Every structure is written in C-alpha cells, then in structure tokens.
PDB file of C-alpha atoms in Angstrom:
ATOM      1  CA  MET A  80       0.000   0.000   0.000  1.00  0.00           C
ATOM      2  CA  ASP A  81       1.081   3.536  -0.622  1.00  0.00           C
ATOM      3  CA  TYR A  82       1.420   5.337   2.695  1.00  0.00           C
ATOM      4  CA  HIS A  83       2.724   8.821   3.236  1.00  0.00           C
ATOM      5  CA  TYR A  84       3.871  10.414   6.451  1.00  0.00           C
ATOM      6  CA  LYS A  85       4.030  13.846   7.971  1.00  0.00           C
ATOM      7  CA  SER A  86       4.994  15.421  11.254  1.00  0.00           C
ATOM      8  CA  MET A  87       2.783  17.815  13.169  1.00  0.00           C
ATOM      9  CA  SER A  88       2.826  19.646  16.462  1.00  0.00           C
ATOM     10  CA  GLY A  89       0.344  18.703  19.129  1.00  0.00           C
ATOM     11  CA  VAL A  90      -1.472  22.000  18.564  1.00  0.00           C
ATOM     12  CA  ASP A  91      -1.971  21.224  14.877  1.00  0.00           C
ATOM     13  CA  ALA A  92      -2.586  17.491  15.284  1.00  0.00           C
ATOM     14  CA  ALA A  93      -5.061  17.414  18.179  1.00  0.00           C
ATOM     15  CA  HIS A  94      -8.187  17.731  16.042  1.00  0.00           C
ATOM     16  CA  ILE A  95      -7.221  14.667  13.985  1.00  0.00           C
ATOM     17  CA  VAL A  96      -5.226  12.406  16.300  1.00  0.00           C
ATOM     18  CA  ASP A  97      -7.473  12.582  19.360  1.00  0.00           C
ATOM     19  CA  PRO A  98     -10.557  11.332  17.427  1.00  0.00           C
ATOM     20  CA  PHE A  99      -8.362   8.650  15.807  1.00  0.00           C
ATOM     21  CA  TYR A 100      -7.204   7.414  19.208  1.00  0.00           C
ATOM     22  CA  ARG A 101     -10.785   7.411  20.555  1.00  0.00           C
ATOM     23  CA  GLN A 102     -12.000   5.542  17.461  1.00  0.00           C
ATOM     24  CA  HIS A 103      -9.503   2.800  18.281  1.00  0.00           C
ATOM     25  CA  GLY A 104     -10.333   2.418  21.962  1.00  0.00           C
ATOM     26  CA  TRP A 105      -8.324   5.059  23.808  1.00  0.00           C
ATOM     27  CA  LEU A 106     -10.591   6.872  26.236  1.00  0.00           C
ATOM     28  CA  THR A 107      -8.586  10.036  26.762  1.00  0.00           C
ATOM     29  CA  SER A 108      -7.165  12.735  24.552  1.00  0.00           C
ATOM     30  CA  HIS A 109      -3.459  12.537  23.907  1.00  0.00           C
ATOM     31  CA  ALA A 110      -2.300  15.587  21.985  1.00  0.00           C
ATOM     32  CA  ARG A 111      -0.656  18.223  24.122  1.00  0.00           C
ATOM     33  CA  ASP A 112       0.561  21.500  22.708  1.00  0.00           C
ATOM     34  CA  ASP A 113       4.259  20.660  23.028  1.00  0.00           C
ATOM     35  CA  ASP A 114       3.976  17.099  21.616  1.00  0.00           C
ATOM     36  CA  GLN A 115       5.233  16.217  18.162  1.00  0.00           C
ATOM     37  CA  PHE A 116       3.402  13.615  16.084  1.00  0.00           C
ATOM     38  CA  ALA A 117       4.407  11.325  13.260  1.00  0.00           C
ATOM     39  CA  ILE A 118       1.244  10.676  11.282  1.00  0.00           C
ATOM     40  CA  ALA A 119       0.632   8.103   8.555  1.00  0.00           C
ATOM     41  CA  TYR A 120      -1.956   8.504   5.820  1.00  0.00           C
ATOM     42  CA  TYR A 121      -3.371   6.191   3.207  1.00  0.00           C
ATOM     43  CA  GLY A 122      -4.651   8.632   0.647  1.00  0.00           C
ATOM     44  CA  GLU A 123      -6.359  11.277   2.770  1.00  0.00           C
ATOM     45  CA  THR A 124      -7.215   8.887   5.606  1.00  0.00           C
ATOM     46  CA  LEU A 125      -5.274   8.888   8.868  1.00  0.00           C
ATOM     47  CA  VAL A 126      -4.185   5.285   9.470  1.00  0.00           C
ATOM     48  CA  GLY A 127      -1.466   5.569  12.118  1.00  0.00           C
ATOM     49  CA  CYS A 128       0.345   7.897  14.472  1.00  0.00           C
ATOM     50  CA  LEU A 129       2.716   8.130  17.380  1.00  0.00           C
ATOM     51  CA  ARG A 130       4.065  10.979  19.419  1.00  0.00           C
ATOM     52  CA  ARG A 131       7.184  12.361  20.961  1.00  0.00           C
ATOM     53  CA  CYS A 132       6.505  14.056  24.231  1.00  0.00           C
ATOM     54  CA  HIS A 133       8.536  15.532  27.032  1.00  0.00           C
ATOM     55  CA  GLU A 134       7.499  14.359  30.491  1.00  0.00           C
ATOM     56  CA  ASN A 135       9.265  15.065  33.764  1.00  0.00           C
ATOM     57  CA  GLY A 136      12.367  16.185  31.867  1.00  0.00           C
ATOM     58  CA  ILE A 137      12.480  13.015  29.748  1.00  0.00           C
ATOM     59  CA  TYR A 138      11.684  12.507  26.068  1.00  0.00           C
ATOM     60  CA  MET A 139       9.214   9.705  25.443  1.00  0.00           C
ATOM     61  CA  LEU A 140       7.961   7.822  22.418  1.00  0.00           C
ATOM     62  CA  ARG A 141       4.295   7.207  23.243  1.00  0.00           C
ATOM     63  CA  THR A 142       0.899   6.239  22.025  1.00  0.00           C
ATOM     64  CA  MET A 143       1.644   4.402  18.790  1.00  0.00           C
ATOM     65  CA  MET A 144      -1.552   3.349  17.068  1.00  0.00           C
ATOM     66  CA  VAL A 145      -2.048   1.737  13.664  1.00  0.00           C
ATOM     67  CA  ASP A 146      -5.529   1.201  12.285  1.00  0.00           C
ATOM     68  CA  PRO A 147      -6.150  -2.570  12.599  1.00  0.00           C
ATOM     69  CA  ARG A 148      -7.101  -2.757   8.909  1.00  0.00           C
ATOM     70  CA  HIS A 149      -3.569  -1.625   8.019  1.00  0.00           C
ATOM     71  CA  ARG A 150      -1.556  -3.794  10.396  1.00  0.00           C
ATOM     72  CA  GLY A 151       0.841  -6.372   9.013  1.00  0.00           C
ATOM     73  CA  GLN A 152       1.587  -4.300   5.906  1.00  0.00           C
ATOM     74  CA  GLY A 153       4.721  -2.475   7.007  1.00  0.00           C
ATOM     75  CA  LEU A 154       2.947   0.686   8.086  1.00  0.00           C
ATOM     76  CA  GLY A 155       4.180   0.486  11.678  1.00  0.00           C
ATOM     77  CA  HIS A 156       7.778   0.063  10.565  1.00  0.00           C
ATOM     78  CA  GLY A 157       7.437   2.939   8.099  1.00  0.00           C
ATOM     79  CA  LEU A 158       5.926   5.140  10.768  1.00  0.00           C
ATOM     80  CA  LEU A 159       8.671   4.261  13.235  1.00  0.00           C
ATOM     81  CA  GLN A 160      11.381   5.005  10.653  1.00  0.00           C
ATOM     82  CA  PHE A 161       9.739   8.334   9.813  1.00  0.00           C
ATOM     83  CA  TYR A 162       9.617   9.111  13.534  1.00  0.00           C
ATOM     84  CA  GLU A 163      13.327   8.384  13.866  1.00  0.00           C
ATOM     85  CA  GLN A 164      14.309  10.442  10.821  1.00  0.00           C
ATOM     86  CA  ASN A 165      12.084  13.420  11.536  1.00  0.00           C
ATOM     87  CA  LEU A 166      11.252  13.652  15.234  1.00  0.00           C
ATOM     88  CA  LEU A 167      14.479  12.432  16.810  1.00  0.00           C
ATOM     89  CA  LYS A 168      17.103  14.123  14.663  1.00  0.00           C
ATOM     90  CA  ASP A 169      17.347  17.248  16.825  1.00  0.00           C
ATOM     91  CA  ILE A 170      17.046  15.544  20.220  1.00  0.00           C
ATOM     92  CA  SER A 171      20.290  15.373  22.167  1.00  0.00           C
ATOM     93  CA  ALA A 172      18.972  13.100  24.908  1.00  0.00           C
ATOM     94  CA  ASP A 173      17.908   9.514  25.443  1.00  0.00           C
ATOM     95  CA  ILE A 174      14.384   8.616  24.324  1.00  0.00           C
ATOM     96  CA  HIS A 175      12.321   6.343  26.586  1.00  0.00           C
ATOM     97  CA  CYS A 176       9.309   4.182  25.773  1.00  0.00           C
ATOM     98  CA  THR A 177       7.039   1.637  27.414  1.00  0.00           C
ATOM     99  CA  PRO A 178       5.881  -0.669  24.613  1.00  0.00           C
ATOM    100  CA  TYR A 179       3.804  -3.790  24.918  1.00  0.00           C
ATOM    101  CA  ALA A 180       5.934  -6.685  26.123  1.00  0.00           C
ATOM    102  CA  HIS A 181       5.713  -8.557  22.806  1.00  0.00           C
ATOM    103  CA  LEU A 182       7.261  -5.700  20.776  1.00  0.00           C
ATOM    104  CA  PRO A 183      10.925  -5.292  21.796  1.00  0.00           C
ATOM    105  CA  GLU A 184      12.270  -6.315  18.373  1.00  0.00           C
ATOM    106  CA  PHE A 185      10.001  -3.800  16.667  1.00  0.00           C
ATOM    107  CA  TYR A 186      11.364  -0.880  18.700  1.00  0.00           C
ATOM    108  CA  ALA A 187      14.907  -2.260  18.565  1.00  0.00           C
ATOM    109  CA  SER A 188      14.748  -1.634  14.803  1.00  0.00           C
ATOM    110  CA  ILE A 189      15.459   2.051  15.505  1.00  0.00           C
ATOM    111  CA  GLY A 190      17.899   1.538  18.343  1.00  0.00           C
ATOM    112  CA  PHE A 191      15.788   1.021  21.472  1.00  0.00           C
ATOM    113  CA  THR A 192      17.179  -1.465  23.983  1.00  0.00           C
ATOM    114  CA  THR A 193      15.299  -3.218  26.753  1.00  0.00           C
ATOM    115  CA  ARG A 194      16.213  -2.111  30.251  1.00  0.00           C
ATOM    116  CA  LYS A 195      15.287  -3.418  33.678  1.00  0.00           C
ATOM    117  CA  ILE A 196      12.108  -1.746  34.848  1.00  0.00           C
ATOM    118  CA  GLU A 197      13.643  -0.830  38.196  1.00  0.00           C
ATOM    119  CA  THR A 198      16.171   1.394  36.357  1.00  0.00           C
ATOM    120  CA  ALA A 199      13.382   3.580  34.950  1.00  0.00           C
ATOM    121  CA  PRO A 200      12.391   6.924  36.453  1.00  0.00           C
ATOM    122  CA  ALA A 201       9.666   6.583  39.098  1.00  0.00           C
ATOM    123  CA  PHE A 202       6.856   7.935  36.904  1.00  0.00           C
ATOM    124  CA  ILE A 203       7.656   5.359  34.217  1.00  0.00           C
ATOM    125  CA  ILE A 204       7.767   2.505  36.750  1.00  0.00           C
ATOM    126  CA  LYS A 205       4.335   3.575  37.993  1.00  0.00           C
ATOM    127  CA  ARG A 206       2.981   3.737  34.422  1.00  0.00           C
ATOM    128  CA  ILE A 207       4.316   0.253  33.592  1.00  0.00           C
ATOM    129  CA  GLN A 208       2.757  -1.149  36.776  1.00  0.00           C
ATOM    130  CA  GLU A 209      -0.608   0.450  35.942  1.00  0.00           C
ATOM    131  CA  TYR A 210      -0.586  -0.853  32.359  1.00  0.00           C
ATOM    132  CA  THR A 211       0.362  -4.340  33.505  1.00  0.00           C
ATOM    133  CA  GLN A 212      -2.339  -4.386  36.204  1.00  0.00           C
ATOM    134  CA  ARG A 213      -4.895  -3.504  33.495  1.00  0.00           C
ATOM    135  CA  GLY A 214      -3.811  -6.544  31.489  1.00  0.00           C
ATOM    136  CA  ASN A 215      -1.402  -4.778  29.127  1.00  0.00           C
ATOM    137  CA  PRO A 216       2.075  -6.047  30.019  1.00  0.00           C
ATOM    138  CA  THR A 217       4.660  -3.475  29.035  1.00  0.00           C
ATOM    139  CA  ILE A 218       8.426  -3.216  29.163  1.00  0.00           C
ATOM    140  CA  TYR A 219      10.904  -0.389  29.554  1.00  0.00           C
ATOM    141  CA  MET A 220      13.127   0.549  26.617  1.00  0.00           C
ATOM    142  CA  VAL A 221      15.573   3.368  25.964  1.00  0.00           C
ATOM    143  CA  ARG A 222      17.126   4.662  22.769  1.00  0.00           C
ATOM    144  CA  PRO A 223      20.450   6.141  23.815  1.00  0.00           C
ATOM    145  CA  HIS A 224      21.352   9.516  22.424  1.00  0.00           C
ATOM    146  CA  LYS A 225      23.580   9.172  19.406  1.00  0.00           C
ATOM    147  CA  THR A 226      26.548  11.504  19.580  1.00  0.00           C
TER     148      THR A 226
END
C-alpha cells in the first residue's frame, strides 16, 4: 500500500489524532501543545500515528496506534522510521518508551534497547505497573542519544 507520512505539532494534530485514538479504543485525549506527532496517511485517511513528548524532563515515544485494517503491511515500521528520521534528529537526549511486552524487536529496529524496569524513572515505573495491572504487560526501553 502507498502510505505517506508527515509530522505535526500537538497544537496542529489534536483535532485529527485525538478522534483517531478514541475511534480505536483510547478513552482520553493525547495531543498536548508541546507534543510532536508522526502521522501516517493512506490517501487522505489517517491510518497511524505516534508521538514524541517531554514528560518530567524526559523525552518519550508514546501512544503508537495503527488502524487494525492496516496492520501487518509495514505501516508500523514505516511510521517508526519516519519518527526516527524526523522527530528524533534534533534531540540530544535519550528517548524512553514503554511498549507492549511482545514488541521489543520492533522498537529495537530504531535503536531502542530493553532495560530493567527498576532502572526507569519513578513515573515510568508507575505507568508500567498500571498498564500491567490492566492486562497490558509493558516493558521499559531506551534509545540512547547518538553523539
């Protein structure tokens, strides 16, 4: 399939990404003004997105969502590569993420490595515990800053 990607600020993306997340089961809004989004389109239709956010002094990759009808077609990998090339190029810090436990190889494709949960900042440990208690086992990964 022919996907195309673009980056948008949280201010510009909120009106399209928040409904997309809700459509696919997320109950809360996700776009904050200072977030940056990588967005995937199939034609004019939004089919995937993820965000870079800054929380408690730490950069995070968060909230990746691919429309289920487009999974298994390389869209997630394309979106992740676009994210790396466009949203990480100017970041001079480690990037943290808390992906589902079955996805470490996927995130390793752009340099994330699995770390022990107890080495994470406290707010990330709490988030991982909450996700896991809700039946969504997650892990802690970090993409070290490339000098």
